[in-house]
Coordinates of C-alpha atoms in Angstrom, one line a residue:
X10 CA -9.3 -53.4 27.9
X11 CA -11.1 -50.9 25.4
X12 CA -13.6 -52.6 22.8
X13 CA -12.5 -52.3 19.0
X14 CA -15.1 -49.4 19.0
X15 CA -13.6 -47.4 21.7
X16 CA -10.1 -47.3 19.9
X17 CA -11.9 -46.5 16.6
X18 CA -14.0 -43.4 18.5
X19 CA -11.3 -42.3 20.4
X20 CA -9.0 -42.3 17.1
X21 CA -11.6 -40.8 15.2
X22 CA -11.7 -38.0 17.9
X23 CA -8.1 -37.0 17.6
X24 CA -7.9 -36.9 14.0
X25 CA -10.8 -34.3 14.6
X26 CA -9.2 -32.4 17.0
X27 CA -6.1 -32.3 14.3
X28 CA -8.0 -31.2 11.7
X29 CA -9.3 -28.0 13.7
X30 CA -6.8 -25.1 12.5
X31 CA -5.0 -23.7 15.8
X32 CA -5.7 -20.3 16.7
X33 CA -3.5 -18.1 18.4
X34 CA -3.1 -15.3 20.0
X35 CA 0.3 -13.6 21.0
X36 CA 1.8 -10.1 22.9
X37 CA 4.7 -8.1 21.2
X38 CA 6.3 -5.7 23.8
X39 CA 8.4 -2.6 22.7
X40 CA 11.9 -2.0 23.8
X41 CA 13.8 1.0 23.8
X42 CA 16.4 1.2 21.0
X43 CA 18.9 3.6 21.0
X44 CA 18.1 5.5 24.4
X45 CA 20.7 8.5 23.3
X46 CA 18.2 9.1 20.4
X47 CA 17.2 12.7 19.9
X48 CA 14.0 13.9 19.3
X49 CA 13.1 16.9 17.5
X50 CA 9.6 19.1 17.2
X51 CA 10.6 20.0 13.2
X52 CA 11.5 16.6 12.2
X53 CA 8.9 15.0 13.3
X54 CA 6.3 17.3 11.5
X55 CA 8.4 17.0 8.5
X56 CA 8.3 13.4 8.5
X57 CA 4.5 13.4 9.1
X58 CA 4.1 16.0 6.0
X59 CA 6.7 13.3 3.9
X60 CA 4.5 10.7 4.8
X61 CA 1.4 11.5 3.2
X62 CA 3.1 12.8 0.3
X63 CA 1.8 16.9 1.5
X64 CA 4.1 19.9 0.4
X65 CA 5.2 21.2 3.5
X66 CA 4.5 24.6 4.7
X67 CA 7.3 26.9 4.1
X68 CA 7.9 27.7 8.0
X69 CA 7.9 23.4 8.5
X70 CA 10.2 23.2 5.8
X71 CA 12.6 25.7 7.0
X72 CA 12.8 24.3 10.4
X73 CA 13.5 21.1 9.8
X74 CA 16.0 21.8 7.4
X75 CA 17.9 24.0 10.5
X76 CA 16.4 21.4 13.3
X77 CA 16.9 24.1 15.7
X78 CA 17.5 24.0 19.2
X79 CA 17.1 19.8 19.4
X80 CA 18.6 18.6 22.1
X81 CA 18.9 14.8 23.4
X82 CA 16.0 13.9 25.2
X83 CA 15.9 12.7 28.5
X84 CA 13.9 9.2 28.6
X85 CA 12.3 9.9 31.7
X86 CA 10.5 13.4 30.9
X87 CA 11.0 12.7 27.1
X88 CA 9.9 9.4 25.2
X89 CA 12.9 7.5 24.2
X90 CA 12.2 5.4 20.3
X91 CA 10.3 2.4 21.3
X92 CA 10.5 0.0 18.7
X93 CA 9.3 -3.9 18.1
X94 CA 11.9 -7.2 17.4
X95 CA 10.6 -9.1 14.2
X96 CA 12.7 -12.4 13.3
X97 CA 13.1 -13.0 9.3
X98 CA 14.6 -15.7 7.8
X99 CA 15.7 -19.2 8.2
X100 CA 17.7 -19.2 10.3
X101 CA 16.4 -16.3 11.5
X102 CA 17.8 -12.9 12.0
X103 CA 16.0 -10.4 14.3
X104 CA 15.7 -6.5 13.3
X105 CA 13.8 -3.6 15.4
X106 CA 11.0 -2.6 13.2
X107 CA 8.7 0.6 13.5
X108 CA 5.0 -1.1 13.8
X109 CA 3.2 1.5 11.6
X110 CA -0.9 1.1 11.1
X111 CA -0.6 4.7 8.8
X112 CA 1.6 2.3 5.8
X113 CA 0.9 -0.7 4.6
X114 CA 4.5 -2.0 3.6
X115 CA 7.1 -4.8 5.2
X116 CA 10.6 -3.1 4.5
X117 CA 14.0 -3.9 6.0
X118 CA 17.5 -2.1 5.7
X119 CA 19.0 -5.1 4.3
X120 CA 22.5 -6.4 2.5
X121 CA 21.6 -5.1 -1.0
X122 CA 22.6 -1.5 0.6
X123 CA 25.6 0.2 0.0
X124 CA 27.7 -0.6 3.4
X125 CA 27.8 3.4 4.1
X126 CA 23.9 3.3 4.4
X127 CA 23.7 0.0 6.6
X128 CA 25.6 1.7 9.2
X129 CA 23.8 1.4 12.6
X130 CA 21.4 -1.2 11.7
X131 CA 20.5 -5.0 11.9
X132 CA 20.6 -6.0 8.0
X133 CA 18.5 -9.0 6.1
X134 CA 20.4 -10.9 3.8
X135 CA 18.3 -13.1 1.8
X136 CA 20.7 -15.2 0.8
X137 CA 21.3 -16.5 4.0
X138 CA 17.7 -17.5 4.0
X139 CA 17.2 -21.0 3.3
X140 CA 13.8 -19.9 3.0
X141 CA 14.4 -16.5 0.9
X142 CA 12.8 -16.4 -2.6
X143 CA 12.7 -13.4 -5.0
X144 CA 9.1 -12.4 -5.9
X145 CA 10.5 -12.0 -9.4
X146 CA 9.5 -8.7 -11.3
X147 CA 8.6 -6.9 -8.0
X148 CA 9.9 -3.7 -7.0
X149 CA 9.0 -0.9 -4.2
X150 CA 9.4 2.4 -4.6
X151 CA 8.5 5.0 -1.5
X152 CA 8.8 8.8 -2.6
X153 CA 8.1 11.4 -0.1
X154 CA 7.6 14.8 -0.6
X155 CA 10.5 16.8 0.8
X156 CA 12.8 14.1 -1.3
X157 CA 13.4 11.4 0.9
X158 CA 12.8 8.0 -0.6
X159 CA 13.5 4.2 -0.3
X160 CA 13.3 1.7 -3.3
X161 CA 14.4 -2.1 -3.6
X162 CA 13.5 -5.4 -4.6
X163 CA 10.7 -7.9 -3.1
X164 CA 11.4 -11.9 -1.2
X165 CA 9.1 -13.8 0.3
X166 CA 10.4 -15.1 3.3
X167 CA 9.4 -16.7 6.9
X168 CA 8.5 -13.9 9.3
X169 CA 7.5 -14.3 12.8
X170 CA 6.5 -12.0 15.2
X171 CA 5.8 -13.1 18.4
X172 CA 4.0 -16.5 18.2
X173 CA 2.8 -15.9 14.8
X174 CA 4.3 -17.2 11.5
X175 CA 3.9 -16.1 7.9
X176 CA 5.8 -18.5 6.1
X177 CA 5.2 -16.4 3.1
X178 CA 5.4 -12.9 3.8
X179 CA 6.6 -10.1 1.3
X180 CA 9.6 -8.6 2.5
X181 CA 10.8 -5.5 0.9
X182 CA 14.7 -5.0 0.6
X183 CA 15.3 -1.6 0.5
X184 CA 19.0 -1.1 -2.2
X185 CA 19.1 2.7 -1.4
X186 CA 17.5 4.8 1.0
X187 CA 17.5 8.4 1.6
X188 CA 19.9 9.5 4.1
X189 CA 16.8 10.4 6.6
X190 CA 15.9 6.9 6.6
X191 CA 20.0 5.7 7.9
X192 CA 19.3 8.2 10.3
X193 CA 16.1 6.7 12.0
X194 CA 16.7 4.3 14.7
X195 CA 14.6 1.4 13.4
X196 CA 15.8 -1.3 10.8
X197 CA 12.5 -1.1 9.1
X198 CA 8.8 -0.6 9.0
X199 CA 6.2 -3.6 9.5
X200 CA 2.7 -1.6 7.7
X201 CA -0.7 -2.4 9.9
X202 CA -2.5 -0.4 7.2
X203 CA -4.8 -2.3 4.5
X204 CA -3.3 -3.6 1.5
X205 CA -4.3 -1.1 -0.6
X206 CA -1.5 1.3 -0.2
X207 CA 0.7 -1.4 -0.3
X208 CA 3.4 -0.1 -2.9
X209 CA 4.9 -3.1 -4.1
X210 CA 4.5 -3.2 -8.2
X211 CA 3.3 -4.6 -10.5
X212 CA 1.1 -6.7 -7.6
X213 CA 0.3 -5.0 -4.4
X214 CA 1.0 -7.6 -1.4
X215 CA -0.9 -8.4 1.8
X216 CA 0.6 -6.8 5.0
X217 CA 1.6 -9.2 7.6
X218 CA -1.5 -8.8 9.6
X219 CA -3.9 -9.7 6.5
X220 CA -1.7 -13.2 6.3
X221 CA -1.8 -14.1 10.0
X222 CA -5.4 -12.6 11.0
X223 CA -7.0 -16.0 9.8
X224 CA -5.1 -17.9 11.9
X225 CA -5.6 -15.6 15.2
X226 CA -8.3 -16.5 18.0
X227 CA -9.9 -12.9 16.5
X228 CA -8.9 -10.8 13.4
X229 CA -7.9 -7.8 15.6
X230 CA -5.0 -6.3 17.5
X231 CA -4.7 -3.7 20.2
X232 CA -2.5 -1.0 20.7
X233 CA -1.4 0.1 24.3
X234 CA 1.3 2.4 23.9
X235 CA 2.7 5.0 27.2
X236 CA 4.1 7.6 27.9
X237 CA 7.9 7.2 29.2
X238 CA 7.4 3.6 29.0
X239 CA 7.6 0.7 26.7
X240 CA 4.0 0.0 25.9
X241 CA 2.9 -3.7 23.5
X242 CA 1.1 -4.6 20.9
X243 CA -1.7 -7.8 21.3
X244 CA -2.7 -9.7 18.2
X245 CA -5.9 -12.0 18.6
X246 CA -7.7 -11.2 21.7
X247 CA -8.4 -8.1 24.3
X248 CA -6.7 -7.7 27.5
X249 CA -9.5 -6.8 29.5
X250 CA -6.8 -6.1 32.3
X251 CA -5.3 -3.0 30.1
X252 CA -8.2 -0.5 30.0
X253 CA -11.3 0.6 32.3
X254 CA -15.0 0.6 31.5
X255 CA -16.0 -0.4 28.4
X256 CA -14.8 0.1 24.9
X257 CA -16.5 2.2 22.4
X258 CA -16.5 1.3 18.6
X259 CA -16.9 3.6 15.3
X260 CA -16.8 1.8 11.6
X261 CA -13.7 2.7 9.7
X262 CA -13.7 4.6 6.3
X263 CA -11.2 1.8 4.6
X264 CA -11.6 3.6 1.2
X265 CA -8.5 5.7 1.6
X266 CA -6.9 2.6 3.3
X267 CA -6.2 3.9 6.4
X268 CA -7.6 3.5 10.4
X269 CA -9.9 6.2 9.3
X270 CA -13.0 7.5 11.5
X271 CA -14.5 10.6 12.0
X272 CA -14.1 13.2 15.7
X273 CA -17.2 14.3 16.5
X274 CA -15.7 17.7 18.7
X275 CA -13.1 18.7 21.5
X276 CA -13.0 20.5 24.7
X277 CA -9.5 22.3 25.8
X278 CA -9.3 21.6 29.5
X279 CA -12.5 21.7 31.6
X280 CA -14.2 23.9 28.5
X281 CA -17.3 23.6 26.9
X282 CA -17.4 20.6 24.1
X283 CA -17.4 21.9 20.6
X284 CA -18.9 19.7 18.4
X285 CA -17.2 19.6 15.3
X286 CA -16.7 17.0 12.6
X287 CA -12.8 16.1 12.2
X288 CA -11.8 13.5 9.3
X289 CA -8.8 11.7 11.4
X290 CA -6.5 8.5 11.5
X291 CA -5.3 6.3 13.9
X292 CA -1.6 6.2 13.2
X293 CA 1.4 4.7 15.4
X294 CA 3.7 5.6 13.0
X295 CA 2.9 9.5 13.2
X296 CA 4.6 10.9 16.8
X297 CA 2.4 14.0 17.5
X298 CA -1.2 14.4 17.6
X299 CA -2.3 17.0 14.5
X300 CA -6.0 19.0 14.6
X301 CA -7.6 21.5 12.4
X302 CA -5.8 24.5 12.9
X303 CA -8.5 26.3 14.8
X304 CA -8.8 23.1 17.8
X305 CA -5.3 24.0 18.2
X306 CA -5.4 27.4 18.1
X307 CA -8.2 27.0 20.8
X308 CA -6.2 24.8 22.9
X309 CA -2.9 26.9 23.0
X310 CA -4.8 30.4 23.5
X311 CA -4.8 27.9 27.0
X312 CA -1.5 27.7 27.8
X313 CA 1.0 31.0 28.8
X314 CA 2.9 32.3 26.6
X315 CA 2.6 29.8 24.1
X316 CA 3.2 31.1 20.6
X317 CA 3.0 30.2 16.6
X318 CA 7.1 29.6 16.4
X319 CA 8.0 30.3 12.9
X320 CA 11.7 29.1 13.7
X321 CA 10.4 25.8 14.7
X322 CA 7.7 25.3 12.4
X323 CA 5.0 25.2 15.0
X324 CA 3.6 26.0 18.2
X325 CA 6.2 26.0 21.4
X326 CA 5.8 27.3 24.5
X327 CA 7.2 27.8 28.1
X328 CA 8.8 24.1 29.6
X329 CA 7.3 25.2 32.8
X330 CA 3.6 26.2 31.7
X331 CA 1.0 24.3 32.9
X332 CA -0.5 22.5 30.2
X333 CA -4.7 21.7 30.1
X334 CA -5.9 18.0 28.8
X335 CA -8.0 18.1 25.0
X336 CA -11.0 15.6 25.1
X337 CA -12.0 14.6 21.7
X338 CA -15.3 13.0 20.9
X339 CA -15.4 9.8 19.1
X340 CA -19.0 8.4 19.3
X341 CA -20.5 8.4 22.4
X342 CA -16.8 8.3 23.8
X343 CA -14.9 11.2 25.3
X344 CA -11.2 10.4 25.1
X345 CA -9.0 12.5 27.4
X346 CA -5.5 13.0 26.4
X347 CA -3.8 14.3 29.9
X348 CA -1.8 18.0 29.4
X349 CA 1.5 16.4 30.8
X350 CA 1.4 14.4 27.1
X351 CA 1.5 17.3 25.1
X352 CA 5.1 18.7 25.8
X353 CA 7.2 16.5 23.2
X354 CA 10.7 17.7 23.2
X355 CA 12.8 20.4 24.4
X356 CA 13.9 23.4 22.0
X357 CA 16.0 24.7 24.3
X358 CA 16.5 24.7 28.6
X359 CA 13.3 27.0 28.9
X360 CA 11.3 26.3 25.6
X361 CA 9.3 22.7 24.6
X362 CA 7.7 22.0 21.4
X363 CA 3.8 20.9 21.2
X364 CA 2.7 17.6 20.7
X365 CA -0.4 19.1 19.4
X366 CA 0.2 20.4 15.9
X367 CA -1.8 21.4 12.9
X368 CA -3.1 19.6 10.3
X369 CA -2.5 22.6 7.8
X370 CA -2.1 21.1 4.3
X371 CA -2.2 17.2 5.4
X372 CA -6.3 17.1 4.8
X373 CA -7.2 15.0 7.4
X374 CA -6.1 14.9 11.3
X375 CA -4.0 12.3 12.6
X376 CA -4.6 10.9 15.9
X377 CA -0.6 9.8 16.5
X378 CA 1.2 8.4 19.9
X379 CA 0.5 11.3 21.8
X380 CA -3.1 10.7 21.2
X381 CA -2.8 6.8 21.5
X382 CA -0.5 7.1 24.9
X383 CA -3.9 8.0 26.3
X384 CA -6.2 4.9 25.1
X385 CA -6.2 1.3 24.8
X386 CA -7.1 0.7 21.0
X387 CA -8.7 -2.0 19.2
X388 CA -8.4 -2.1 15.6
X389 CA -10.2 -5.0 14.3
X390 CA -10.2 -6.3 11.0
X391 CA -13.7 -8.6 11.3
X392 CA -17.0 -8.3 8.7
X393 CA -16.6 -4.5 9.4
X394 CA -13.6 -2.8 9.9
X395 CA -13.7 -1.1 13.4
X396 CA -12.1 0.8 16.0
X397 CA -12.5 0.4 19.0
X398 CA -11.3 3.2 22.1
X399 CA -11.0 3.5 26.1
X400 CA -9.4 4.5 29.0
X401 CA -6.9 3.5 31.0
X402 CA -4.7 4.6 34.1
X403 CA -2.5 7.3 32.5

């Protein structure tokens, strides 16, 4: 039979363990949504140019206001929309959100719309939240360049995503959206940027990953997107099964409040490396992969019969070429993105458009999915904000 002080250690020991916060750690795979989607070369450089708030070059402009040529994509030679489930609410309702680490806000299509521009998407309705509470005086207000824009109020709500639960998380109702937005295929955005360009006013709010990241096993997450596939995203702890060799790290600039870090060069194929210095972001929520304008001139002059396309607002070239890989230096790392990545979408039966673009008028280069396709990323949030980058079978 235990002593009196047996019981009273052993009791003493649980209440210890109770005490200790849990830590977790959790996977979030993508799914295809809406595998009819089409993808087009113009849009997606227009959207990159709306974005960042950058006027758009006239040729951009043009094209994507004609979206020549786009053609449904086939989801095995063309990546379909991959998007990730997010459940909000008590009880809770589940909408496919764009995870985006180039934005910083949570916001849902949701029933504060007019029912013309909730068409096609899951919808939040706070007041079928038993949890929903307005954040009063808040408001969100997204404006983009070639006039697009999304605006609404601000809840706080339960969100969970995967194992993890915010039981407090600003959610952003959008009550009009531009009709660009009721075409997308996602219900939503969930920002993995920092808090600073959150645009709620008058207070900015934490993103979802600044709430959870205390209570992960580590205040990171990894990105392992792919080509043709649905790829995940891993929140509190590295995979060591999802990349080779080792991983190389570079400090982020947060200042700006992006994943920012600076290229050290490029080589087009088996090519000499160029050393240059190349201001970039790590951004899921950007498709293509934009460079200074003469890294890509030096990569097309690679490829036959590629050309400048005016009528598509950037370069295209023959469907059949062969395409080299573009190594970019970041530290001591050489990261290879493999030619078959760069052919994004079709224009037409016999012409593709380039998933390297320029950065012309954006400022900085953006190191999108057809960049991060290639790598296994670590973006950790610890003392000293970091990337971390390496291979992986491809």
């Amino acid at each position: 039979m235990p002593s009196i002080y047996q019981v009273a250690v052993a009791a003493g020991l649980l209440s210890l363990v109770s005490a200790v916060p849990f830590k977790s750690t959790f996977s979030v795979p993508q799914v295809v949504h809406r595998p009819g989607f089409k993808t087009s070369g113009p849009a997606a450089m227009a959207k990159t140019y709306a974005k960042f708030n950058k006027e758009m070059p006239p040729m951009v402009a043009a094209a994507a206001a004609t979206a020549d040529g786009t053609v449904p994509a086939n989801p095995t030679q063309y990546d379909s929309e991959y998007l990730e489930a997010v459940t909000i609410g008590t009880p809770g309702v589940t909408l496919m959100l764009d995870f985006d680490t180039g934005s910083s806000d949570l916001w849902v299509f949701s029933s504060e719309l007019a029912a013309s521009s909730q068409s096609g998407h899951s919808i939040y309705n706070p007041a079928k939240s038993s949890t929903a509470k307005v954040l009063s005086g808040s408001t969100w207000s997204i404006s983009y360049g070639d006039g697009s824009s999304a605006s609404g109020d601000v809840y706080t709500d339960k969100v969970a995503v995967g194992a993890s639960v915010v039981t407090t998380q600003a959610v952003e109702l959008a009550q009009k959206v531009s009709a660009s937005f009721v075409s997308d295929a996602n219900d939503g955005l969930l920002g993995l940027g920092l808090d600073s360009i959150n645009t709620v006013s008058p207070t900015k709010q934490k993103t979802f990953f600044s709430n959870a990241k205390a209570t992960l096993s580590s205040p990171l997450f990894t990105v392992n997107l792919k080509k043709g596939a649905p790829g995940s995203y891993d929140f509190g702890y590295i995979d060591n099964s999802k990349y080779s060799g080792s991983i190389t790290y570079v400090n982020v600039k947060t200042s700006n409040g992006f994943w920012e870090f600076t290229s050290n060069g490029y080589a087009v194929g088996s090519g000499a490396f160029v050393s240059s210095s190349i201001d970039s972001i790590a951004d899921t929520g950007t498709t293509l992969l934009y460079l200074p304008q003469s890294v890509v001139a030096a990569y097309y002059a690679k490829v036959s019969g590629a050309k400048l396309d005016r009528n598509q607002g950037g370069y295209t070239f023959p469907c059949s070429a062969t395409l080299p890989s573009i190594t970019l230096g970041i530290g001591s790392y050489k990261a290879v993105v493999p030619g078959s990545y760069m052919n994004y979408a079709p224009v037409s039966n016999t012409v593709c458009f380039g998933g390297i673009q320029s950065n012309t008028g954006i400022g900085f280069s953006i190191f999108g999915d057809i960049f991060l396709k290639s790598q296994f990323v670590v973006f950790s949030a610890g003392s000293t904000y970091q990337l971390g980058f390496a291979p992986k079978p491809t």
